[in-house]
């Protein structure tokens, strides 16, 4: 620790702190444009100037000078800095005057208006006139794709965007050319950015040079109602803020959560909002004469009751939960199925190797997302984290950049934005690694904190029609994660899900029980005529053509695959239109809050099941969301502890490692073929469709 005086106040800070950090520790506010705590120091805006006692007789950039660079006084007094002297104020006013020489007077038409760093600092350090009479510099706008809108005349060359894309996103597609007045930020090849995190440059830009293209000219920040919520586009559970006006979501922004997403979100999370209002189901439908026709809720419920009565109930009625289902929705559906005497429930993909009898540590990301930075060796099996969990992939890259963490992959050979050893894509490669063969086997064996990430492509093998592959993969991964040299207390077995609702469904036991079968087998029985009624709770990622003549009830938000196959459609609410609990891939319980109300006659899913249960003569024992949660928390107490992770046992993982291996061969591949089209909301989004078409064109051009 080092002592330093800030405006006369003595504080103790680590000696590696910059003067800016030391000033903030003392409560002094330092203006800045180029500095960002998660990016490297550039020191090129000079707005953070301070005065240093005993230093050079000129202001110093506080972001580029550390506390240990300062000299003590002649008698050993602590070094001293000042943030509010007349010299500092005059220096900052001079910097602001230079920044505004070429900046256009666009505030009335700029989307950054009202939340612009330059506006805020100009209020404190700007002047009411300019001494410069020369023409302002104009810069041609650059094309960066369908997501980021450019007005480069406004750019102040802070280079935050360049540093983010290079350091965090891992793409070398954005940079600066020219010098002095001719300096420009540009995409070198004049084409769209390829990163799944590119939208974060909009938040980083301190002026209106980079703004959201889909959101352009839609609203002003003071018109919007801000709602803190949780993202459900993947299983990371990124913290977000939903900005709405009236009954319409206008934009989605990140919230800071150091344990999960830091302050980044993926492009799918950020730009999905137009899909929330496209192709929506806003009234019930009943199939009559081979065609779906609008109906009332009573007519839809009567049709379902008739079908269930004809089936006789029991295990001739099944239910499959989709990727976006909340815990409350699945709990209510499970209670309804139990009242009908059915154990046919499942929330897993086809032929998943996650067995209902497995402990919780077998299906969560045990070392936690933040724990990735502690790992000293990483093995990725059957996953492409860049597509399945872009924010988590950035955390892996962060560990790789900071410590040079060795990384190996068994599965698809893809550009993950960091260097890795490609070992192969077959089960035999994993078996050899677990047997101690190969160079990376030695790396894992010597690691104190090995991290073994198993993706959905490692545990679910619907094409192979085998659950054993996934179970054997889990067993071998557990062996590699629990080697002899592993540090005490470290649990390096990490299952990376790609669906927001999956861990919550597994936690409440939305899996086959009492004679029930898995999702793939339910669909198979339906095709054979042995399952008469099938409930699809937003389940669109299954083979609906194989459901035969079963009576399909689709409870969902969009006219996707499940709705096309349905005999009855019950319209429900999206994640921004209801309050729901989600458990992310690391087992952290979080709450998504309602920002707007669902359109038309759409209802919250749990309320639909409660109303249907009354028509079926099996009324569920709750009449409100609070009553449902009281029963839920009583049965599963850990779900009531928000933003916490229930402890997982390393011993349970060691028991998994002892399972006998039966698989001979299999191939690992990521289940996410297109990052932008993974769920019904994404497929309804015009913005996501444009991004998907652009990426497909780039792939074809590369081939």
GROMACS .gro file of N, CA, C and O in nm, residues 86 88 460 480 581:
model
   20
   86UNK      N    1  -0.700   2.609  -0.980
   86UNK     CA    2  -0.724   2.691  -1.101
   86UNK      C    3  -0.646   2.641  -1.223
   86UNK      O    4  -0.696   2.647  -1.335
   88UNK      N    5  -0.565   2.330  -1.292
   88UNK     CA    6  -0.633   2.210  -1.342
   88UNK      C    7  -0.759   2.250  -1.419
   88UNK      O    8  -0.786   2.199  -1.528
  460UNK      N    9  -2.565  -3.403  -2.523
  460UNK     CA   10  -2.690  -3.436  -2.593
  460UNK      C   11  -2.658  -3.483  -2.735
  460UNK      O   12  -2.596  -3.408  -2.812
  480UNK      N   13  -1.110  -3.580  -1.550
  480UNK     CA   14  -1.009  -3.480  -1.583
  480UNK      C   15  -1.013  -3.360  -1.489
  480UNK      O   16  -0.911  -3.296  -1.463
  581UNK      N   17  -3.846  -1.639  -1.242
  581UNK     CA   18  -3.717  -1.680  -1.188
  581UNK      C   19  -3.642  -1.762  -1.292
  581UNK      O   20  -3.699  -1.850  -1.356
   0.00000   0.00000   0.00000
